[in-house]
Structures are given as C-alpha cells and as structure tokens.
Amino acid sequence: MKQQIPNTFGIKVYANQLLHYRSVEELQTLIQHKQLTAPLLHIGAGSNLLFTRDFEGTVLHSEIRFISVKEEDEEQVLLRVGAGICWDELVEYAVAHGWQGIENLSLIPGEVGSAAVQNIGAYGAEVADVIYRVHGVDLQTGELQSWSRAECRYSYRYSLFKQPEMKRFALTEVEMRLSKSGTPNLSYRGLAEQLARNAAPCTLQAVRQAVIDLRRSKLPDPAELGNAGSFFTNPMVSPQQAEALKQRYPQLPVYPTEGGNMKLSAGWLIEQCGWKQRSIGDAAVYEKQALVLINRGNATGADIYHLSEEIIRSVEEKFGVHLVREVNVF
Ligand code: EPU
C-alpha cells in the first residue's frame, strides 16, 4: 500500500514504500535482502523538498538517533551524531552543555544527515564550520564509507553529496567539533541587535534565544503554514555585474564572498518584482520574507512549482539574474 511522504509544505504525496531504519546494520539488511526497489529517495524531515507528483519508488528515512562524545579536551569536544537526530535537538543539547559553534543555527528544521548534505546556514554560520567527518553507507553494496570535511567540498548551500552520483550514499553519522571556550559569532548585524533588544548577556543560551526570536519574527512555522524555508539560494554574481546593478538600483543589498564573487539577496530581488504577498491559487509568497513560498492550505506541489517558475522569469527579466531553487523538486 502506498505511504504518505512527510514534507513541511504540507502536500499530500505518496511513495510505493517508505522505509525507516534505526541502525547501519538494519540499513545493510534492507540492502542485502533487496528491499529497496528503485528509484530510491533518501529524505530527512522533508523540510527542503517539493513534490509535484507521487514518488514511484522507495523513500528511505534514517532513525539513527544518538549523540555521543568521541574525544574531548579542555578546549573542545568531538561529537558523533546519528543522521536521524532532529537538528534543533542537537543545537539545544550543545548549548545546554556550553559547547559553542552551532547556536546560530538554532531552530532550523530538519535532521542532522540532511544538514550535512545541504550545508545549512544562517546568521553568519554554516554547519560546514564545525563538521569534522561524515559517514555513510553505499545503498548499492551496503559498504561503509567516510569523508573528511575537505572531501565534502563544502561551500554556500553546497556539498559533494549534492552531486547526482553521490545519491547512492545514505549519510548515517556526522562528527562535529565544538568549542568549550569559543565566543559567540555575532557577525550578522541583526543578531547583535536582537541580543541588545533582549537586553541579554552574550551567553550561548542568549544567542540561541535571539536566533529563535529572529526566526519566529521573519519565518513561518511549518507546523502552522506549509513552507520549506528559503525557496531559492541567494545568487552569486561577478563584481562587475554587481556594480552594474548597483548603479541602476542603489538600494540593492550586495555582500562580498570569500571567492571574490558578490552575493545578492534573492528576497530583495523578488520583492522588487512586486511578488510579496502575491499568490497563484493557494501557493503564495510569504508577506514577511519574499524568499519563502508558502502553502496557504490546498496548494499542490505543481502550484508552488508554477509560482516559482513565474518568480524566476520575472527576476531574470528585470535584473538579468537567474535564481536557483534551494528546495529539491521531485
Ligand atoms: N530582503 C528584502 N525583502 C525580503 C527578504 C529579504 O528586501 O522579502 C532583504 C533584507 O532586507 C536584507 C537581505 O534581503 O537586507 C537579507 O535578508 P535576510 O537577512 O532575511 O536573509 P536572506 O538572505 O533572505 C538567508 C538564508 C536564510 C537565513 C538568513 C539569515 C539563504 C537562501 N537563506 O536568507 O536561510 O535564515 O539568511 O542568515 O541563504 C533557509 O535556507 O531556509 C533559510 C531560512
């Protein structure tokens, strides 16, 4: 019997089968017994997915849930974390132990495995900053493999695991190095401002709370309004293109990046095209953050996809900038 695929857009879609496994051994048994009928799709919490149709294959989900200390000294701790741990549960745990490094990533929906695939980021931090090693299983052979952080080739919202040929691996465990003495990263101006508004001291707990307050003020809660966070990535352009755009649109937010290219704000570009609060059926642009598309109730995946196509078209037309979806579409 077909099984419903969890997704935070709140779209009703089904897979031929949905399999959960609680350990590496359980996953290897599924592989050996040939229970994974192709095509295969490995999901986390379904918080970065848009389904435009049912999935005629097997959807896999990790319930490998553990957090343990592999090594520690006075300065830092090396954690082993199961891929099926809820991301924010890990952040809460780290902050409660006084371990610094992921507090700026508070309240991001999803699980640890997909966080390492997508290189989740917010408020001046990325999970790649703390990743030490990633472990996985080859879904064709059941063999174990692991990758150092350098081998993961992390960059903005990117990792090696986004390459099509890497889809044959399921990540099972992520090792992360957190600091026992590090000071919070307040490089994102809005975070320092929120901390000041909260009249809070600069503790890890206070930073976590400030991030939670910021997110709640700007981003819809998927439990109340279907969404997958930022629908597009922020586009990178050459310094020349950024300069030309800035001449025409002096208000355009532009951020220099390490590689020398300039990052633009997709939310700003979308808003300037007049999309804020506009909708196609029940698929709409969120009123407080134009980078977020929402399901007002009965949108289909195709409605949301159609809205995203229209947005891409109009941003391209007005600014000559091509937006790329952050959300994975099926
Ligand atoms: N802006 C607008 N209009 C909008 C939205 C944004 O003008 O509707 C402008 C803002 O005024 C600001 C700039 O765009 O000057 C940047 O906005 P914001 O700080 O809200 O961040 P963002 O670039 O829109 C990114 C991440 C978010 C993350 C925030 C905070 C991506 C794709 N998104 O959004 O991540 O929470 O920064 O660091 O990089 C996610 O990936 O799902 C996500 C929510």
Short mmCIF file of C-alpha atoms and ligand atoms in Angstrom, two decimals:
data_model
loop_
_atom_site.label_atom_id
_atom_site.label_comp_id
_atom_site.label_asym_id
_atom_site.label_seq_id
_atom_site.Cartn_x
_atom_site.Cartn_y
_atom_site.Cartn_z
CA MET A 1 0.00 0.00 0.00
CA LYS A 2 1.26 3.49 -0.84
CA GLN A 3 2.58 5.53 2.05
CA GLN A 4 2.43 9.27 2.58
CA ILE A 5 5.75 11.13 2.39
CA PRO A 6 6.28 13.65 5.21
CA ASN A 7 7.02 17.16 3.95
CA THR A 8 6.80 20.59 5.57
CA PHE A 9 4.97 22.10 2.57
CA GLY A 10 2.04 20.00 3.79
CA ILE A 11 1.49 18.46 0.36
CA LYS A 12 -0.24 15.09 0.14
CA VAL A 13 2.07 12.79 -1.81
CA TYR A 14 2.72 9.09 -1.68
CA ALA A 15 5.58 6.67 -2.26
CA ASN A 16 5.35 3.00 -3.22
CA GLN A 17 7.05 2.32 0.11
CA LEU A 18 8.51 4.37 2.94
CA LEU A 19 11.18 2.58 5.00
CA HIS A 20 12.68 3.75 8.28
CA TYR A 21 15.85 2.17 9.70
CA ARG A 22 17.33 2.58 13.16
CA SER A 23 20.92 1.46 12.63
CA VAL A 24 23.58 0.94 9.98
CA GLU A 25 23.07 -2.83 10.32
CA GLU A 26 19.32 -2.50 9.75
CA LEU A 27 20.02 -0.47 6.59
CA GLN A 28 22.55 -3.06 5.38
CA THR A 29 19.99 -5.84 5.93
CA LEU A 30 17.43 -3.93 3.81
CA ILE A 31 20.06 -3.64 1.06
CA GLN A 32 21.12 -7.33 1.24
CA HIS A 33 17.50 -8.51 1.15
CA LYS A 34 16.90 -6.33 -1.92
CA GLN A 35 14.04 -4.49 -0.27
CA LEU A 36 14.97 -1.14 -1.77
CA THR A 37 13.12 -1.08 -5.07
CA ALA A 38 14.38 1.68 -7.37
CA PRO A 39 14.12 4.58 -7.77
CA LEU A 40 15.36 5.45 -4.30
CA LEU A 41 14.99 8.71 -2.46
CA HIS A 42 16.58 9.31 0.92
CA ILE A 43 14.87 12.02 2.96
CA GLY A 44 15.36 13.71 6.32
CA ALA A 45 12.42 15.54 7.87
CA GLY A 46 11.11 16.63 4.46
CA SER A 47 11.83 20.30 5.18
CA ASN A 48 13.62 21.07 1.92
CA LEU A 49 11.50 19.09 -0.54
CA LEU A 50 8.77 19.95 -3.01
CA PHE A 51 6.83 17.05 -4.52
CA THR A 52 4.93 17.75 -7.71
CA ARG A 53 3.78 14.12 -8.04
CA ASP A 54 3.78 10.81 -6.19
CA PHE A 55 7.13 9.03 -5.92
CA GLU A 56 7.00 5.68 -7.71
CA GLY A 57 9.76 4.04 -5.72
CA THR A 58 11.23 3.66 -2.23
CA VAL A 59 11.64 6.55 0.17
CA LEU A 60 14.22 5.90 2.91
CA HIS A 61 14.47 7.66 6.23
CA SER A 62 17.12 7.36 8.94
CA GLU A 63 16.10 6.93 12.55
CA ILE A 64 19.70 6.55 13.68
CA ARG A 65 19.47 8.67 16.79
CA PHE A 66 22.39 9.10 19.16
CA ILE A 67 24.70 11.84 20.37
CA SER A 68 28.00 10.76 21.95
CA VAL A 69 31.35 12.30 22.79
CA LYS A 70 34.18 10.71 20.79
CA GLU A 71 37.04 12.81 22.17
CA GLU A 72 37.38 15.86 24.34
CA ASP A 73 39.96 18.07 25.99
CA GLU A 74 39.79 21.38 27.82
CA GLU A 75 39.27 23.35 24.63
CA GLN A 76 36.92 21.31 22.51
CA VAL A 77 34.68 18.32 22.12
CA LEU A 78 34.37 15.98 19.13
CA LEU A 79 30.80 14.70 18.88
CA ARG A 80 29.40 11.73 16.99
CA VAL A 81 25.81 12.36 15.97
CA GLY A 82 23.36 9.99 14.29
CA ALA A 83 21.91 11.27 11.00
CA GLY A 84 18.33 10.91 12.26
CA ILE A 85 18.72 13.31 15.20
CA CYS A 86 16.49 16.35 14.85
CA TRP A 87 18.83 19.27 14.08
CA ASP A 88 17.47 21.64 16.69
CA GLU A 89 17.56 18.92 19.36
CA LEU A 90 21.32 18.77 18.75
CA VAL A 91 21.65 22.56 18.99
CA GLU A 92 19.71 22.60 22.26
CA TYR A 93 21.92 19.79 23.62
CA ALA A 94 25.14 21.55 22.61
CA VAL A 95 24.05 24.88 24.11
CA ALA A 96 22.96 23.18 27.35
CA HIS A 97 26.46 21.67 27.63
CA GLY A 98 28.16 25.02 26.93
CA TRP A 99 29.56 23.83 23.59
CA GLN A 100 29.85 26.65 21.07
CA GLY A 101 29.61 26.51 17.27
CA ILE A 102 26.04 25.77 16.18
CA GLU A 103 23.92 28.13 18.33
CA ASN A 104 23.41 30.49 15.34
CA LEU A 105 21.76 27.56 13.55
CA SER A 106 19.02 27.26 16.19
CA LEU A 107 15.51 26.25 15.11
CA ILE A 108 16.44 25.26 11.55
CA PRO A 109 14.02 22.48 10.64
CA GLY A 110 15.39 19.12 9.50
CA GLU A 111 17.73 16.39 10.67
CA VAL A 112 21.49 16.04 11.09
CA GLY A 113 22.11 13.94 7.94
CA SER A 114 20.42 16.39 5.60
CA ALA A 115 22.03 19.33 7.41
CA ALA A 116 25.40 17.87 6.35
CA VAL A 117 24.21 17.30 2.76
CA GLN A 118 22.82 20.82 2.31
CA ASN A 119 25.34 22.70 4.42
CA ILE A 120 22.59 24.54 6.29
CA GLY A 121 23.46 28.09 7.24
CA ALA A 122 22.04 31.15 8.96
CA TYR A 123 23.10 34.27 10.87
CA GLY A 124 26.74 34.16 9.82
CA ALA A 125 27.33 30.42 10.43
CA GLU A 126 27.23 27.19 8.43
CA VAL A 127 27.28 23.60 9.61
CA ALA A 128 30.43 23.07 7.49
CA ASP A 129 32.26 25.30 10.01
CA VAL A 130 32.05 22.52 12.63
CA ILE A 131 31.94 19.31 10.58
CA TYR A 132 34.96 17.07 11.05
CA ARG A 133 33.97 13.88 9.27
CA VAL A 134 30.85 12.37 7.66
CA HIS A 135 29.98 8.66 7.50
CA GLY A 136 27.65 6.87 5.11
CA VAL A 137 26.54 3.63 3.53
CA ASP A 138 26.60 2.77 -0.17
CA LEU A 139 22.97 1.90 -0.94
CA GLN A 140 24.03 -0.42 -3.77
CA THR A 141 26.57 -2.53 -1.90
CA GLY A 142 25.96 -1.82 1.80
CA GLU A 143 29.62 -0.84 2.23
CA LEU A 144 30.64 1.83 4.73
CA GLN A 145 32.46 4.92 3.60
CA SER A 146 33.53 8.17 5.24
CA TRP A 147 34.64 11.60 4.08
CA SER A 148 36.77 14.25 5.76
CA ARG A 149 35.44 17.80 5.78
CA ALA A 150 37.77 18.74 2.90
CA GLU A 151 36.46 15.80 0.85
CA CYS A 152 32.88 17.04 1.41
CA ARG A 153 33.79 20.17 -0.67
CA TYR A 154 31.56 22.47 1.31
CA SER A 155 30.58 25.91 0.08
CA TYR A 156 27.43 28.05 0.35
CA ARG A 157 24.48 25.58 0.48
CA TYR A 158 26.63 23.02 -1.35
CA SER A 159 28.44 19.75 -0.66
CA LEU A 160 29.79 16.78 -2.61
CA PHE A 161 26.59 14.93 -1.63
CA LYS A 162 24.55 17.19 -3.91
CA GLN A 163 26.24 15.60 -6.94
CA PRO A 164 23.90 13.15 -8.71
CA GLU A 165 26.40 10.27 -8.49
CA MET A 166 26.55 10.70 -4.69
CA LYS A 167 22.82 10.00 -4.31
CA ARG A 168 23.75 6.36 -3.91
CA PHE A 169 25.07 7.09 -0.40
CA ALA A 170 22.99 7.48 2.73
CA LEU A 171 24.69 9.54 5.42
CA THR A 172 24.48 7.75 8.74
CA GLU A 173 26.66 9.77 11.13
CA VAL A 174 28.22 13.22 11.34
CA GLU A 175 31.24 14.08 13.52
CA MET A 176 31.37 17.68 14.69
CA ARG A 177 33.94 19.67 16.61
CA LEU A 178 32.51 22.22 19.04
CA SER A 179 34.38 24.64 21.24
CA LYS A 180 34.27 24.78 25.03
CA SER A 181 35.75 28.27 25.17
CA GLY A 182 34.74 29.93 21.89
CA THR A 183 32.90 33.21 21.93
CA PRO A 184 29.59 33.58 20.08
CA ASN A 185 29.69 34.72 16.48
CA LEU A 186 27.74 37.98 16.19
CA SER A 187 28.93 38.90 12.70
CA TYR A 188 25.33 39.06 11.40
CA ARG A 189 24.26 42.56 12.41
CA GLY A 190 20.63 41.67 13.05
CA LEU A 191 21.69 39.07 15.61
CA ALA A 192 23.69 41.53 17.73
CA GLU A 193 20.72 43.91 17.51
CA GLN A 194 18.27 41.22 18.65
CA LEU A 195 20.56 40.36 21.56
CA ALA A 196 20.57 44.04 22.54
CA ARG A 197 16.76 44.22 22.23
CA ASN A 198 16.52 41.20 24.54
CA ALA A 199 18.87 43.03 26.97
CA ALA A 200 20.65 39.69 27.30
CA PRO A 201 24.27 38.92 28.18
CA CYS A 202 26.29 37.32 25.39
CA THR A 203 25.88 33.70 26.52
CA LEU A 204 25.27 30.73 24.19
CA GLN A 205 21.75 30.38 25.59
CA ALA A 206 21.01 34.07 24.95
CA VAL A 207 22.34 33.84 21.38
CA ARG A 208 20.19 30.77 20.80
CA GLN A 209 17.16 32.67 22.13
CA ALA A 210 17.93 35.71 19.97
CA VAL A 211 18.16 33.48 16.87
CA ILE A 212 14.86 31.82 17.79
CA ASP A 213 13.23 35.26 18.22
CA LEU A 214 14.59 36.45 14.87
CA ARG A 215 13.44 33.34 13.03
CA ARG A 216 9.97 33.48 14.61
CA SER A 217 9.63 37.14 13.58
CA LYS A 218 10.56 36.52 9.92
CA LEU A 219 9.87 32.91 9.02
CA PRO A 220 6.61 30.96 9.11
CA ASP A 221 6.35 27.91 11.39
CA PRO A 222 5.84 24.88 9.10
CA ALA A 223 3.51 23.38 11.71
CA GLU A 224 1.13 26.29 11.06
CA LEU A 225 1.83 27.27 7.45
CA GLY A 226 3.34 24.90 4.90
CA ASN A 227 6.78 26.05 3.70
CA ALA A 228 10.37 24.91 3.21
CA GLY A 229 12.27 27.99 4.39
CA SER A 230 14.16 29.87 1.67
CA PHE A 231 12.89 28.53 -1.63
CA PHE A 232 15.83 29.92 -3.65
CA THR A 233 19.51 30.36 -2.86
CA ASN A 234 20.97 33.86 -2.84
CA PRO A 235 22.55 34.34 -6.28
CA MET A 236 26.28 34.90 -6.76
CA VAL A 237 27.36 37.34 -9.47
CA SER A 238 30.66 38.78 -10.65
CA PRO A 239 31.84 42.06 -9.06
CA GLN A 240 31.27 43.72 -12.46
CA GLN A 241 27.64 42.57 -12.67
CA ALA A 242 27.05 43.59 -9.04
CA GLU A 243 28.49 47.05 -9.75
CA ALA A 244 26.34 47.49 -12.86
CA LEU A 245 23.22 46.50 -10.90
CA LYS A 246 24.15 48.78 -8.01
CA GLN A 247 24.39 51.73 -10.43
CA ARG A 248 20.81 51.11 -11.53
CA TYR A 249 19.47 50.03 -8.11
CA PRO A 250 21.45 51.80 -5.35
CA GLN A 251 19.40 50.07 -2.61
CA LEU A 252 20.42 46.58 -3.82
CA PRO A 253 21.98 44.61 -0.93
CA VAL A 254 25.35 43.19 -2.04
CA TYR A 255 27.66 41.04 0.09
CA PRO A 256 31.27 40.17 -0.84
CA THR A 257 32.12 36.46 -0.57
CA GLU A 258 35.40 34.62 0.02
CA GLY A 259 35.78 33.54 -3.60
CA GLY A 260 35.63 37.18 -4.82
CA ASN A 261 32.09 37.00 -6.21
CA MET A 262 29.22 39.04 -4.84
CA LYS A 263 26.13 37.59 -3.18
CA LEU A 264 22.80 39.31 -3.83
CA SER A 265 19.63 38.98 -1.72
CA ALA A 266 17.12 36.87 -3.60
CA GLY A 267 14.40 38.10 -1.20
CA TRP A 268 15.09 41.71 -2.15
CA LEU A 269 15.08 40.94 -5.90
CA ILE A 270 11.78 39.06 -5.59
CA GLU A 271 10.20 41.82 -3.51
CA GLN A 272 11.28 44.47 -6.06
CA CYS A 273 9.46 42.49 -8.75
CA GLY A 274 6.27 43.03 -6.75
CA TRP A 275 5.85 39.43 -5.58
CA LYS A 276 5.42 39.95 -1.84
CA GLN A 277 2.05 38.52 -0.75
CA ARG A 278 1.11 37.61 -4.31
CA SER A 279 -0.28 34.14 -4.94
CA ILE A 280 -1.25 31.63 -7.57
CA GLY A 281 -4.13 29.70 -6.06
CA ASP A 282 -3.06 28.65 -2.57
CA ALA A 283 0.65 28.96 -3.41
CA ALA A 284 1.88 32.33 -2.14
CA VAL A 285 4.91 34.47 -1.38
CA TYR A 286 5.24 34.99 2.39
CA GLU A 287 4.43 38.54 3.42
CA LYS A 288 7.41 38.98 5.79
CA GLN A 289 10.12 37.33 3.66
CA ALA A 290 9.79 37.08 -0.12
CA LEU A 291 12.33 34.24 -0.30
CA VAL A 292 9.83 31.92 1.36
CA LEU A 293 6.98 30.35 -0.60
CA ILE A 294 4.01 29.08 1.39
CA ASN A 295 1.09 26.73 1.03
CA ARG A 296 -1.96 28.63 2.30
CA GLY A 297 -3.88 25.38 2.62
CA ASN A 298 -4.70 23.48 -0.52
CA ALA A 299 -1.81 24.25 -2.88
CA THR A 300 -0.46 21.34 -4.88
CA GLY A 301 3.26 20.88 -5.46
CA ALA A 302 2.61 21.87 -9.07
CA ASP A 303 1.03 25.19 -7.93
CA ILE A 304 4.10 26.04 -5.85
CA TYR A 305 6.43 25.00 -8.66
CA HIS A 306 4.45 27.14 -11.12
CA LEU A 307 4.73 30.15 -8.77
CA SER A 308 8.49 29.59 -8.51
CA GLU A 309 8.80 29.49 -12.32
CA GLU A 310 6.99 32.81 -12.61
CA ILE A 311 9.25 34.36 -9.97
CA ILE A 312 12.41 33.12 -11.73
CA ARG A 313 11.12 34.52 -15.01
CA SER A 314 10.35 37.98 -13.64
CA VAL A 315 13.64 38.34 -11.68
CA GLU A 316 15.53 37.32 -14.83
CA GLU A 317 13.60 39.84 -16.89
CA LYS A 318 14.05 42.79 -14.50
CA PHE A 319 17.57 42.16 -13.19
CA GLY A 320 19.16 39.66 -15.59
CA VAL A 321 19.84 37.40 -12.60
CA HIS A 322 18.92 33.74 -12.64
CA LEU A 323 17.53 32.39 -9.36
CA VAL A 324 18.27 28.77 -8.45
CA ARG A 325 15.96 26.74 -6.24
CA GLU A 326 17.35 25.69 -2.89
CA VAL A 327 14.42 23.33 -2.39
CA ASN A 328 14.77 19.94 -4.12
CA VAL A 329 11.91 19.34 -6.55
CA PHE A 330 10.53 15.88 -7.39
N1 EPU B 1 15.14 41.25 1.94
C1 EPU B 1 14.20 42.03 1.34
N2 EPU B 1 12.94 41.52 1.15
C2 EPU B 1 12.60 40.28 1.56
C3 EPU B 1 13.58 39.46 2.17
C4 EPU B 1 14.86 39.98 2.34
O1 EPU B 1 14.44 43.17 0.98
O2 EPU B 1 11.44 39.90 1.36
C5 EPU B 1 16.48 41.81 2.18
C6 EPU B 1 16.64 42.18 3.66
O3 EPU B 1 16.21 43.46 3.92
C7 EPU B 1 18.12 42.04 3.87
C8 EPU B 1 18.53 40.96 2.88
O4 EPU B 1 17.47 40.85 1.94
O5 EPU B 1 18.79 43.20 3.51
C9 EPU B 1 18.86 39.64 3.54
O6 EPU B 1 17.71 39.14 4.21
P1 EPU B 1 17.82 38.09 5.43
O7 EPU B 1 18.87 38.53 6.37
O8 EPU B 1 16.45 37.86 5.95
O9 EPU B 1 18.39 36.77 4.82
P2 EPU B 1 18.21 36.04 3.44
O10 EPU B 1 19.44 36.27 2.63
O11 EPU B 1 16.92 36.37 2.83
C10 EPU B 1 19.44 33.89 4.32
C11 EPU B 1 19.23 32.41 4.34
C12 EPU B 1 18.24 32.03 5.44
C13 EPU B 1 18.80 32.51 6.77
C14 EPU B 1 19.02 34.03 6.69
C15 EPU B 1 19.68 34.58 7.95
C16 EPU B 1 19.57 31.63 2.08
C17 EPU B 1 18.95 31.08 0.85
N3 EPU B 1 18.73 31.94 3.07
O12 EPU B 1 18.20 34.50 3.95
O13 EPU B 1 18.15 30.62 5.47
O14 EPU B 1 17.92 32.21 7.84
O15 EPU B 1 19.90 34.32 5.59
O16 EPU B 1 21.03 34.31 7.95
O17 EPU B 1 20.80 31.78 2.13
C18 EPU B 1 16.90 28.77 4.60
O18 EPU B 1 17.92 28.46 3.98
O19 EPU B 1 15.85 28.10 4.54
C19 EPU B 1 16.91 29.99 5.41
C20 EPU B 1 15.81 30.46 6.01
#
